[in-house]
Amino acid sequence: TPLFVALIMVETTDIMFAFDSIPAIFAITTDPFIVFTSNIFAILGLRSMYFVLASMLNRFEHLKYSLVIILFFVAFKMLAHKWVNLPDLLSLIIIFVSLLAGVIISLWLTGRDKKK
């Protein structure tokens, strides 16, 4: 069936991305157990995280703008890593504040629209 073919393609893509990330993990650690288990958990968790994100985007209307900000921030970090070294804690704070702002603005505007 066509759905089975789509499933095979998605799983093949997952496996290719898992093998692609192995050299990056070896740059962090040389323990093969950590490398392979982290890839397994990434494959298992990525698809479920997509559904969580999709449901959050349906629930909070302005969260998509927060995700745009986060993607631009990550792109900036990748492009400017030679010149700008941001601490990991600052990156996490920027991502958290962006997500929190999207949720709060969505709740605030939804509450304001209900009052009208």
PDB file of N, CA and C in Angstrom, residues 42-98:
ATOM      1  N   ALA A  42      17.200   9.532  20.111  1.00  0.00           N
ATOM      2  CA  ALA A  42      16.846  10.650  19.227  1.00  0.00           C
ATOM      3  C   ALA A  42      15.841  10.200  18.175  1.00  0.00           C
ATOM      4  N   ILE A  43      16.051   9.033  17.600  1.00  0.00           N
ATOM      5  CA  ILE A  43      15.112   8.517  16.599  1.00  0.00           C
ATOM      6  C   ILE A  43      13.749   8.261  17.232  1.00  0.00           C
ATOM      7  N   LEU A  44      13.746   7.670  18.416  1.00  0.00           N
ATOM      8  CA  LEU A  44      12.474   7.367  19.074  1.00  0.00           C
ATOM      9  C   LEU A  44      11.737   8.628  19.507  1.00  0.00           C
ATOM     10  N   GLY A  45      12.471   9.642  19.936  1.00  0.00           N
ATOM     11  CA  GLY A  45      11.826  10.831  20.475  1.00  0.00           C
ATOM     12  C   GLY A  45      11.461  11.882  19.458  1.00  0.00           C
ATOM     13  N   LEU A  46      12.132  11.887  18.318  1.00  0.00           N
ATOM     14  CA  LEU A  46      11.915  12.963  17.350  1.00  0.00           C
ATOM     15  C   LEU A  46      10.503  12.967  16.789  1.00  0.00           C
ATOM     16  N   ARG A  47       9.989  11.819  16.435  1.00  0.00           N
ATOM     17  CA  ARG A  47       8.646  11.765  15.860  1.00  0.00           C
ATOM     18  C   ARG A  47       7.590  12.163  16.884  1.00  0.00           C
ATOM     19  N   SER A  48       7.715  11.713  18.110  1.00  0.00           N
ATOM     20  CA  SER A  48       6.732  12.096  19.126  1.00  0.00           C
ATOM     21  C   SER A  48       6.837  13.581  19.450  1.00  0.00           C
ATOM     22  N   MET A  49       8.039  14.139  19.401  1.00  0.00           N
ATOM     23  CA  MET A  49       8.182  15.579  19.632  1.00  0.00           C
ATOM     24  C   MET A  49       7.503  16.383  18.529  1.00  0.00           C
ATOM     25  N   TYR A  50       7.477  15.852  17.317  1.00  0.00           N
ATOM     26  CA  TYR A  50       6.785  16.549  16.232  1.00  0.00           C
ATOM     27  C   TYR A  50       5.297  16.671  16.554  1.00  0.00           C
ATOM     28  N   PHE A  51       4.686  15.596  17.034  1.00  0.00           N
ATOM     29  CA  PHE A  51       3.253  15.641  17.334  1.00  0.00           C
ATOM     30  C   PHE A  51       2.965  16.560  18.516  1.00  0.00           C
ATOM     31  N   VAL A  52       3.866  16.597  19.488  1.00  0.00           N
ATOM     32  CA  VAL A  52       3.701  17.540  20.598  1.00  0.00           C
ATOM     33  C   VAL A  52       3.767  18.973  20.075  1.00  0.00           C
ATOM     34  N   LEU A  53       4.745  19.252  19.237  1.00  0.00           N
ATOM     35  CA  LEU A  53       4.884  20.596  18.672  1.00  0.00           C
ATOM     36  C   LEU A  53       3.678  20.965  17.811  1.00  0.00           C
ATOM     37  N   ALA A  54       3.186  20.028  17.006  1.00  0.00           N
ATOM     38  CA  ALA A  54       2.021  20.306  16.156  1.00  0.00           C
ATOM     39  C   ALA A  54       0.797  20.621  17.005  1.00  0.00           C
ATOM     40  N   SER A  55       0.606  19.901  18.096  1.00  0.00           N
ATOM     41  CA  SER A  55      -0.553  20.186  18.950  1.00  0.00           C
ATOM     42  C   SER A  55      -0.380  21.511  19.684  1.00  0.00           C
ATOM     43  N   MET A  56       0.845  21.848  20.067  1.00  0.00           N
ATOM     44  CA  MET A  56       1.078  23.143  20.718  1.00  0.00           C
ATOM     45  C   MET A  56       0.853  24.291  19.736  1.00  0.00           C
ATOM     46  N   LEU A  57       1.229  24.103  18.475  1.00  0.00           N
ATOM     47  CA  LEU A  57       0.994  25.143  17.473  1.00  0.00           C
ATOM     48  C   LEU A  57      -0.495  25.357  17.239  1.00  0.00           C
ATOM     49  N   ASN A  58      -1.287  24.292  17.341  1.00  0.00           N
ATOM     50  CA  ASN A  58      -2.739  24.443  17.212  1.00  0.00           C
ATOM     51  C   ASN A  58      -3.339  25.137  18.427  1.00  0.00           C
ATOM     52  N   ARG A  59      -2.761  24.896  19.580  1.00  0.00           N
ATOM     53  CA  ARG A  59      -3.305  25.461  20.817  1.00  0.00           C
ATOM     54  C   ARG A  59      -2.902  26.925  21.007  1.00  0.00           C
ATOM     55  N   PHE A  60      -1.662  27.254  20.675  1.00  0.00           N
ATOM     56  CA  PHE A  60      -1.147  28.618  20.865  1.00  0.00           C
ATOM     57  C   PHE A  60      -0.850  29.220  19.493  1.00  0.00           C
ATOM     58  N   GLU A  61      -1.681  30.165  19.100  1.00  0.00           N
ATOM     59  CA  GLU A  61      -1.647  30.714  17.744  1.00  0.00           C
ATOM     60  C   GLU A  61      -0.336  31.428  17.419  1.00  0.00           C
ATOM     61  N   HIS A  62       0.262  32.098  18.378  1.00  0.00           N
ATOM     62  CA  HIS A  62       1.459  32.902  18.115  1.00  0.00           C
ATOM     63  C   HIS A  62       2.764  32.170  18.425  1.00  0.00           C
ATOM     64  N   LEU A  63       2.683  30.900  18.731  1.00  0.00           N
ATOM     65  CA  LEU A  63       3.889  30.119  19.002  1.00  0.00           C
ATOM     66  C   LEU A  63       4.739  29.950  17.739  1.00  0.00           C
ATOM     67  N   LYS A  64       4.104  29.996  16.574  1.00  0.00           N
ATOM     68  CA  LYS A  64       4.859  29.848  15.321  1.00  0.00           C
ATOM     69  C   LYS A  64       5.863  30.983  15.145  1.00  0.00           C
ATOM     70  N   TYR A  65       5.529  32.177  15.640  1.00  0.00           N
ATOM     71  CA  TYR A  65       6.474  33.291  15.544  1.00  0.00           C
ATOM     72  C   TYR A  65       7.670  33.070  16.470  1.00  0.00           C
ATOM     73  N   SER A  66       7.419  32.447  17.610  1.00  0.00           N
ATOM     74  CA  SER A  66       8.524  32.096  18.505  1.00  0.00           C
ATOM     75  C   SER A  66       9.454  31.095  17.834  1.00  0.00           C
ATOM     76  N   LEU A  67       8.878  30.141  17.119  1.00  0.00           N
ATOM     77  CA  LEU A  67       9.706  29.154  16.426  1.00  0.00           C
ATOM     78  C   LEU A  67      10.524  29.799  15.313  1.00  0.00           C
ATOM     79  N   VAL A  68       9.952  30.796  14.644  1.00  0.00           N
ATOM     80  CA  VAL A  68      10.709  31.527  13.622  1.00  0.00           C
ATOM     81  C   VAL A  68      11.902  32.231  14.263  1.00  0.00           C
ATOM     82  N   ILE A  69      11.673  32.862  15.411  1.00  0.00           N
ATOM     83  CA  ILE A  69      12.759  33.544  16.122  1.00  0.00           C
ATOM     84  C   ILE A  69      13.843  32.546  16.522  1.00  0.00           C
ATOM     85  N   ILE A  70      13.430  31.386  17.012  1.00  0.00           N
ATOM     86  CA  ILE A  70      14.394  30.367  17.427  1.00  0.00           C
ATOM     87  C   ILE A  70      15.201  29.869  16.226  1.00  0.00           C
ATOM     88  N   LEU A  71      14.535  29.644  15.105  1.00  0.00           N
ATOM     89  CA  LEU A  71      15.258  29.183  13.912  1.00  0.00           C
ATOM     90  C   LEU A  71      16.249  30.231  13.419  1.00  0.00           C
ATOM     91  N   PHE A  72      15.859  31.508  13.457  1.00  0.00           N
ATOM     92  CA  PHE A  72      16.804  32.563  13.078  1.00  0.00           C
ATOM     93  C   PHE A  72      17.968  32.634  14.066  1.00  0.00           C
ATOM     94  N   PHE A  73      17.682  32.446  15.345  1.00  0.00           N
ATOM     95  CA  PHE A  73      18.739  32.463  16.353  1.00  0.00           C
ATOM     96  C   PHE A  73      19.732  31.322  16.113  1.00  0.00           C
ATOM     97  N   VAL A  74      19.207  30.130  15.850  1.00  0.00           N
ATOM     98  CA  VAL A  74      20.083  28.982  15.589  1.00  0.00           C
ATOM     99  C   VAL A  74      20.900  29.212  14.316  1.00  0.00           C
ATOM    100  N   ALA A  75      20.266  29.768  13.287  1.00  0.00           N
ATOM    101  CA  ALA A  75      21.001  30.073  12.052  1.00  0.00           C
ATOM    102  C   ALA A  75      22.097  31.097  12.314  1.00  0.00           C
ATOM    103  N   PHE A  76      21.791  32.117  13.116  1.00  0.00           N
ATOM    104  CA  PHE A  76      22.802  33.115  13.468  1.00  0.00           C
ATOM    105  C   PHE A  76      23.972  32.466  14.198  1.00  0.00           C
ATOM    106  N   LYS A  77      23.657  31.595  15.164  1.00  0.00           N
ATOM    107  CA  LYS A  77      24.727  30.922  15.903  1.00  0.00           C
ATOM    108  C   LYS A  77      25.596  30.074  14.981  1.00  0.00           C
ATOM    109  N   MET A  78      24.966  29.405  14.023  1.00  0.00           N
ATOM    110  CA  MET A  78      25.730  28.558  13.113  1.00  0.00           C
ATOM    111  C   MET A  78      26.596  29.386  12.168  1.00  0.00           C
ATOM    112  N   LEU A  79      26.063  30.503  11.699  1.00  0.00           N
ATOM    113  CA  LEU A  79      26.816  31.326  10.753  1.00  0.00           C
ATOM    114  C   LEU A  79      27.910  32.148  11.427  1.00  0.00           C
ATOM    115  N   ALA A  80      27.680  32.560  12.670  1.00  0.00           N
ATOM    116  CA  ALA A  80      28.614  33.470  13.344  1.00  0.00           C
ATOM    117  C   ALA A  80      29.441  32.779  14.424  1.00  0.00           C
ATOM    118  N   HIS A  81      29.514  31.456  14.395  1.00  0.00           N
ATOM    119  CA  HIS A  81      30.207  30.756  15.484  1.00  0.00           C
ATOM    120  C   HIS A  81      31.695  31.084  15.549  1.00  0.00           C
ATOM    121  N   LYS A  82      32.294  31.508  14.449  1.00  0.00           N
ATOM    122  CA  LYS A  82      33.722  31.856  14.477  1.00  0.00           C
ATOM    123  C   LYS A  82      33.966  33.181  15.182  1.00  0.00           C
ATOM    124  N   TRP A  83      32.987  34.075  15.147  1.00  0.00           N
ATOM    125  CA  TRP A  83      33.176  35.421  15.685  1.00  0.00           C
ATOM    126  C   TRP A  83      32.428  35.655  16.987  1.00  0.00           C
ATOM    127  N   VAL A  84      31.309  34.964  17.177  1.00  0.00           N
ATOM    128  CA  VAL A  84      30.483  35.172  18.372  1.00  0.00           C
ATOM    129  C   VAL A  84      30.369  33.845  19.102  1.00  0.00           C
ATOM    130  N   ASN A  85      30.782  33.837  20.362  1.00  0.00           N
ATOM    131  CA  ASN A  85      30.688  32.628  21.168  1.00  0.00           C
ATOM    132  C   ASN A  85      29.710  32.879  22.309  1.00  0.00           C
ATOM    133  N   LEU A  86      28.463  32.451  22.115  1.00  0.00           N
ATOM    134  CA  LEU A  86      27.454  32.617  23.156  1.00  0.00           C
ATOM    135  C   LEU A  86      27.504  31.430  24.106  1.00  0.00           C
ATOM    136  N   PRO A  87      27.425  31.680  25.403  1.00  0.00           N
ATOM    137  CA  PRO A  87      27.379  30.565  26.354  1.00  0.00           C
ATOM    138  C   PRO A  87      26.110  29.733  26.154  1.00  0.00           C
ATOM    139  N   ASP A  88      26.206  28.453  26.471  1.00  0.00           N
ATOM    140  CA  ASP A  88      25.057  27.567  26.303  1.00  0.00           C
ATOM    141  C   ASP A  88      23.869  28.017  27.143  1.00  0.00           C
ATOM    142  N   LEU A  89      24.145  28.500  28.349  1.00  0.00           N
ATOM    143  CA  LEU A  89      23.057  28.950  29.216  1.00  0.00           C
ATOM    144  C   LEU A  89      22.307  30.120  28.585  1.00  0.00           C
ATOM    145  N   LEU A  90      23.025  31.036  27.972  1.00  0.00           N
ATOM    146  CA  LEU A  90      22.372  32.168  27.309  1.00  0.00           C
ATOM    147  C   LEU A  90      21.516  31.690  26.136  1.00  0.00           C
ATOM    148  N   SER A  91      22.005  30.722  25.389  1.00  0.00           N
ATOM    149  CA  SER A  91      21.216  30.169  24.281  1.00  0.00           C
ATOM    150  C   SER A  91      19.932  29.532  24.789  1.00  0.00           C
ATOM    151  N   LEU A  92      20.037  28.768  25.867  1.00  0.00           N
ATOM    152  CA  LEU A  92      18.840  28.154  26.439  1.00  0.00           C
ATOM    153  C   LEU A  92      17.860  29.201  26.951  1.00  0.00           C
ATOM    154  N   ILE A  93      18.375  30.258  27.559  1.00  0.00           N
ATOM    155  CA  ILE A  93      17.507  31.330  28.053  1.00  0.00           C
ATOM    156  C   ILE A  93      16.789  32.009  26.891  1.00  0.00           C
ATOM    157  N   ILE A  94      17.502  32.277  25.808  1.00  0.00           N
ATOM    158  CA  ILE A  94      16.881  32.918  24.640  1.00  0.00           C
ATOM    159  C   ILE A  94      15.779  32.029  24.069  1.00  0.00           C
ATOM    160  N   ILE A  95      16.030  30.743  23.963  1.00  0.00           N
ATOM    161  CA  ILE A  95      15.027  29.819  23.435  1.00  0.00           C
ATOM    162  C   ILE A  95      13.831  29.736  24.378  1.00  0.00           C
ATOM    163  N   PHE A  96      14.088  29.613  25.670  1.00  0.00           N
ATOM    164  CA  PHE A  96      13.003  29.518  26.650  1.00  0.00           C
ATOM    165  C   PHE A  96      12.152  30.782  26.665  1.00  0.00           C
ATOM    166  N   VAL A  97      12.796  31.942  26.666  1.00  0.00           N
ATOM    167  CA  VAL A  97      12.057  33.215  26.690  1.00  0.00           C
ATOM    168  C   VAL A  97      11.236  33.371  25.413  1.00  0.00           C
ATOM    169  N   SER A  98      11.784  32.959  24.288  1.00  0.00           N
ATOM    170  CA  SER A  98      11.041  33.047  23.033  1.00  0.00           C
ATOM    171  C   SER A  98       9.791  32.172  23.076  1.00  0.00           C
TER     172      SER A  98
END
